[in-house]
Coordinates of C-alpha atoms and ligand atoms in Angstrom, one line a residue:
M141 CA 75.8 -66.2 18.7
I142 CA 73.9 -68.1 15.4
V143 CA 75.7 -68.1 12.1
V144 CA 73.9 -68.4 8.9
R145 CA 75.1 -69.4 6.0
S146 CA 72.2 -69.9 3.9
I147 CA 69.2 -67.6 3.0
T148 CA 66.8 -70.4 3.4
E149 CA 68.2 -71.1 6.8
L150 CA 67.6 -67.1 7.8
D151 CA 65.4 -66.7 11.0
V152 CA 65.6 -63.1 12.3
P153 CA 64.0 -63.4 15.9
R154 CA 61.5 -60.4 16.1
R155 CA 61.7 -59.5 19.1
G156 CA 62.0 -55.6 20.4
V157 CA 64.5 -53.4 18.0
V158 CA 66.2 -55.5 15.6
G159 CA 69.6 -53.9 14.3
L160 CA 71.7 -53.9 11.3
V161 CA 75.5 -53.5 10.7
P162 CA 76.4 -55.0 6.9
T163 CA 80.3 -55.8 6.7
M164 CA 82.0 -57.2 3.9
G165 CA 84.2 -59.2 6.7
A166 CA 88.1 -58.6 7.3
L167 CA 86.6 -57.1 10.3
H168 CA 88.9 -54.4 12.1
V169 CA 88.2 -51.8 15.3
G170 CA 86.2 -49.4 12.7
H171 CA 83.8 -52.3 12.2
E172 CA 84.0 -53.0 16.1
A173 CA 82.5 -49.1 16.5
L174 CA 79.5 -49.9 14.5
F175 CA 78.7 -53.6 16.1
A176 CA 79.1 -51.3 19.4
A177 CA 76.9 -48.6 18.4
A178 CA 74.3 -51.0 17.6
R179 CA 74.2 -53.3 20.3
A180 CA 73.6 -50.3 22.4
E181 CA 70.4 -49.7 20.5
S182 CA 69.4 -53.0 19.3
D183 CA 67.3 -55.9 21.0
V184 CA 68.7 -58.5 18.4
L185 CA 72.2 -57.4 16.5
V186 CA 72.4 -58.9 13.4
A187 CA 75.6 -58.3 11.3
T188 CA 76.0 -59.2 7.7
L189 CA 79.6 -60.8 6.2
F190 CA 79.1 -60.6 2.5
V191 CA 81.8 -59.5 -0.1
N192 CA 79.7 -57.8 -2.3
A193 CA 81.4 -58.6 -6.1
A194 CA 78.5 -56.5 -7.7
Q195 CA 80.0 -53.4 -6.1
F196 CA 83.7 -54.4 -7.3
G197 CA 84.8 -52.5 -10.5
E198 CA 88.4 -54.3 -10.8
T199 CA 88.5 -57.6 -10.5
N200 CA 92.0 -57.3 -9.2
D201 CA 90.5 -55.5 -6.1
L202 CA 88.0 -58.5 -5.2
A203 CA 90.0 -61.0 -5.6
A204 CA 93.0 -59.4 -3.4
Y205 CA 89.9 -57.9 -0.8
P206 CA 91.3 -60.5 2.7
R207 CA 88.9 -62.9 3.4
D208 CA 89.4 -64.8 7.3
F209 CA 85.9 -66.0 8.1
E210 CA 87.1 -67.6 11.5
R211 CA 88.6 -64.2 12.6
D212 CA 85.9 -62.6 11.4
E213 CA 83.4 -64.9 13.6
A214 CA 85.5 -64.5 16.8
I215 CA 85.8 -60.6 16.5
A216 CA 81.4 -60.8 16.0
R217 CA 80.8 -62.8 18.8
A218 CA 82.9 -60.9 21.2
A219 CA 81.3 -57.9 20.0
G220 CA 78.1 -59.3 21.1
V221 CA 76.2 -59.6 17.9
D222 CA 73.5 -62.0 18.2
L223 CA 73.4 -63.3 14.5
L224 CA 76.0 -63.4 11.9
F225 CA 74.4 -64.1 8.6
A226 CA 77.0 -64.9 6.0
P227 CA 75.3 -66.4 2.3
E228 CA 77.3 -67.1 -0.4
H229 CA 77.3 -64.9 -4.0
D230 CA 75.8 -67.6 -5.8
E231 CA 72.3 -67.1 -3.3
M232 CA 72.5 -63.8 -3.4
Y233 CA 72.8 -63.9 -7.2
P234 CA 71.4 -66.7 -8.8
P235 CA 71.5 -67.4 -12.0
G236 CA 69.2 -65.5 -13.8
F237 CA 69.4 -62.7 -11.5
A238 CA 68.4 -59.3 -13.3
T239 CA 66.8 -56.9 -11.3
W240 CA 69.3 -53.7 -10.0
V241 CA 68.8 -50.5 -7.9
E242 CA 70.3 -47.9 -9.8
P243 CA 70.7 -45.0 -7.6
G244 CA 71.0 -41.4 -9.3
G245 CA 71.0 -37.9 -7.5
V246 CA 74.4 -38.4 -5.1
A247 CA 75.4 -41.7 -6.3
L248 CA 76.3 -39.4 -9.7
G249 CA 79.9 -38.0 -9.1
L250 CA 82.9 -39.0 -7.3
E251 CA 82.6 -42.7 -6.2
G252 CA 80.0 -42.9 -8.7
A253 CA 82.1 -41.4 -11.2
A254 CA 85.3 -43.3 -10.4
R255 CA 83.8 -46.7 -9.7
P256 CA 81.3 -47.1 -12.5
G257 CA 78.3 -49.6 -11.1
H258 CA 79.7 -49.6 -7.4
F259 CA 76.8 -47.8 -6.0
R260 CA 74.6 -49.8 -8.1
G261 CA 75.9 -53.1 -6.7
V262 CA 75.7 -51.1 -2.8
A263 CA 72.3 -49.8 -3.0
T264 CA 70.9 -53.6 -4.5
V265 CA 72.9 -55.4 -2.1
C266 CA 71.8 -53.0 0.9
L267 CA 68.2 -53.4 -0.1
K268 CA 68.2 -57.2 -0.3
L269 CA 70.0 -57.1 3.3
F270 CA 67.0 -55.0 4.5
N271 CA 64.4 -56.6 2.7
L272 CA 66.2 -60.1 4.4
V273 CA 66.8 -58.9 8.0
R274 CA 64.0 -56.2 8.5
P275 CA 65.7 -53.9 10.7
Q276 CA 64.2 -51.4 12.3
L277 CA 67.8 -49.6 12.2
A278 CA 71.2 -50.1 10.3
W279 CA 74.6 -48.7 10.8
F280 CA 76.8 -47.6 8.7
G281 CA 80.5 -45.8 9.1
R282 CA 81.2 -42.1 8.1
K283 CA 84.3 -43.4 6.7
D284 CA 82.1 -44.1 3.5
A285 CA 80.5 -40.8 3.5
Q286 CA 79.2 -40.8 0.1
Q287 CA 78.0 -44.6 0.7
V288 CA 75.8 -43.3 3.9
A289 CA 74.2 -40.4 1.5
V290 CA 73.6 -42.7 -0.9
L291 CA 71.5 -45.1 1.5
K292 CA 69.4 -42.1 3.0
Q293 CA 68.6 -41.4 -0.7
L294 CA 67.5 -45.1 -1.3
V295 CA 65.6 -45.3 2.0
R296 CA 63.6 -41.8 1.2
D297 CA 63.4 -42.7 -2.4
L298 CA 61.7 -46.1 -2.0
N299 CA 59.9 -45.8 1.1
L300 CA 62.0 -48.4 3.4
D301 CA 60.6 -48.9 7.0
V302 CA 64.5 -48.7 8.0
E303 CA 66.2 -45.9 9.8
I304 CA 70.3 -45.4 8.7
R305 CA 72.4 -44.5 11.7
V306 CA 75.8 -43.3 11.3
V307 CA 79.0 -43.6 13.3
P308 CA 82.3 -41.4 13.1
T309 CA 85.3 -42.5 11.0
V310 CA 87.9 -45.0 13.7
R311 CA 91.3 -43.5 12.8
G312 CA 94.4 -45.4 13.5
E313 CA 97.0 -43.9 16.2
D314 CA 98.8 -41.9 13.2
G315 CA 95.8 -40.7 11.7
L316 CA 95.0 -43.1 8.7
A317 CA 91.4 -44.1 8.9
L318 CA 90.9 -48.0 9.4
S319 CA 90.4 -49.9 6.1
S320 CA 90.4 -53.6 5.4
R321 CA 92.6 -52.3 2.4
N322 CA 95.3 -50.6 4.6
E323 CA 96.4 -54.4 5.1
R324 CA 98.1 -54.1 1.6
L325 CA 100.0 -50.8 2.2
S326 CA 104.0 -51.7 2.5
H327 CA 105.6 -49.7 5.6
D328 CA 106.7 -47.1 2.7
E329 CA 103.0 -46.7 1.4
R330 CA 101.2 -46.3 4.7
S331 CA 103.9 -43.3 5.4
R332 CA 103.0 -41.6 2.0
A333 CA 99.2 -42.5 2.9
L334 CA 99.4 -40.4 6.0
A335 CA 99.1 -36.9 3.7
I336 CA 95.2 -38.2 3.6
P337 CA 94.3 -37.3 6.6
R338 CA 96.8 -34.4 7.0
A339 CA 95.4 -33.2 3.4
L340 CA 91.8 -33.5 5.0
A341 CA 92.6 -32.0 8.5
T342 CA 93.3 -28.6 6.6
G343 CA 89.3 -28.5 5.8
D344 CA 90.5 -26.8 2.5
R345 CA 90.3 -28.3 -1.3
E346 CA 93.9 -26.4 -2.5
Q347 CA 95.8 -26.8 1.1
A348 CA 94.5 -30.5 0.9
L349 CA 95.4 -31.1 -2.9
A350 CA 98.9 -29.3 -2.5
I351 CA 99.6 -31.7 0.3
L352 CA 99.1 -35.0 -1.3
R353 CA 100.8 -33.8 -4.3
A354 CA 104.1 -32.7 -1.9
A355 CA 103.8 -36.1 -0.7
G356 CA 103.7 -37.8 -4.0
V357 CA 100.3 -39.0 -3.6
E358 CA 98.5 -38.8 -6.8
P359 CA 94.6 -37.9 -5.4
D360 CA 91.4 -39.0 -8.2
Y361 CA 89.6 -36.7 -6.5
V362 CA 89.5 -33.4 -3.5
E363 CA 85.9 -32.4 -3.3
V364 CA 83.5 -30.5 -1.4
A365 CA 80.4 -32.7 -1.4
D366 CA 77.5 -32.6 0.5
F367 CA 77.5 -35.9 1.8
D368 CA 74.9 -35.8 4.9
G369 CA 76.5 -32.1 5.7
P370 CA 79.0 -30.4 4.1
T371 CA 82.2 -32.9 3.4
L372 CA 85.5 -32.5 2.2
A373 CA 86.3 -36.0 0.6
V374 CA 89.2 -37.5 -1.1
A375 CA 90.2 -40.6 -2.9
A376 CA 94.1 -41.4 -3.8
R377 CA 95.8 -44.0 -5.1
V378 CA 98.7 -45.5 -3.0
G379 CA 100.7 -47.8 -4.6
D380 CA 98.2 -50.3 -6.0
V381 CA 96.0 -49.6 -3.0
R382 CA 93.2 -46.9 -3.6
L383 CA 91.8 -45.4 0.0
I384 CA 88.9 -42.9 0.3
D385 CA 88.6 -40.7 3.4
N386 CA 86.8 -37.8 4.5
V387 CA 86.1 -35.1 7.3
P388 CA 83.0 -33.0 7.8
L389 CA 83.9 -29.5 7.6
R390 CA 83.1 -27.0 10.2
G391 CA 79.5 -26.0 10.9
A392 CA 78.6 -29.9 9.6
S393 CA 76.3 -32.0 12.1
Ligands
LIG490 P1 83.1 -52.9 4.6 O1 83.6 -53.9 5.7 O2 84.3 -52.3 4.5 O3 82.0 -52.4 3.6 O4 82.6 -52.2 5.9 C1 81.6 -51.6 6.5 C2 81.0 -50.8 7.2 O5 82.1 -50.2 8.4 C3 80.6 -49.4 6.2 O6 79.3 -49.3 6.8 C4 81.9 -48.9 6.4 O7 81.4 -47.4 6.7 C5 82.1 -48.8 7.8 N1 83.7 -48.8 8.4 C6 84.5 -49.4 7.6 N2 86.0 -48.7 7.7 C7 85.4 -48.0 9.0 C8 85.9 -47.0 10.1 N3 87.4 -46.8 9.7 N4 85.6 -45.8 10.9 C9 84.0 -46.7 10.9 N5 83.4 -47.1 10.2 C10 83.9 -48.0 9.1

């Protein structure tokens, strides 16, 4: 695996299908599922590791984001990644950087409303990564269903020459969707967080709300939305940690 820490050194081999898996590091089995899916369809598999400050609203969420480059590098290598691209913040957003992608439409509700600027940061960094790596295929997790919908809209609206592939949400044995933020849950908070997958399993907004409230988990939202098909989506705070999760509703592809 080639490790590239600078845009100036990035030289993606152009043979066959170039596949891209963008991540913010703190890699877990959910990311590994993306790598496995991407490995199977790519001749050259590029993973990016970049904690994109532009998509964080709360500075303490950014500061608390787990970072362990050596561990991530080992996981990416074991997953068969060919090239790991991990640029510095100042190279991606140098002084004078002033051009942003402002997604509307599917980016406006739920996470877009709860985290102003979040999808502008996501869309901008993904467009930059698509331009830098020039993949034919790029993989994203269904765990962030609205993000998938926003990126498919970005590709459509800006005529990008990349196809978005989606990998189902990977969960722990207890049902909690894997997330880098789970590391910040205490034992007790993790038990309470299990109300989220239980709520989603009902497939019903009112029942889901009742389950969350009974568990003392106050949701930011519980909504049915069309994210690449009808989806029941939840965001909730457990202690200091804000978690999101969703399930495709019956009949969805
Ligand atoms: P992140 O590093 O959190 O930005 O995530 C990088 C990619 O991994 C995104 O496309 C996420 O949707 C995806 N991802 C994160 N957690 C999971 C999970 N539990 N199952 C499937 N995909 C995931």
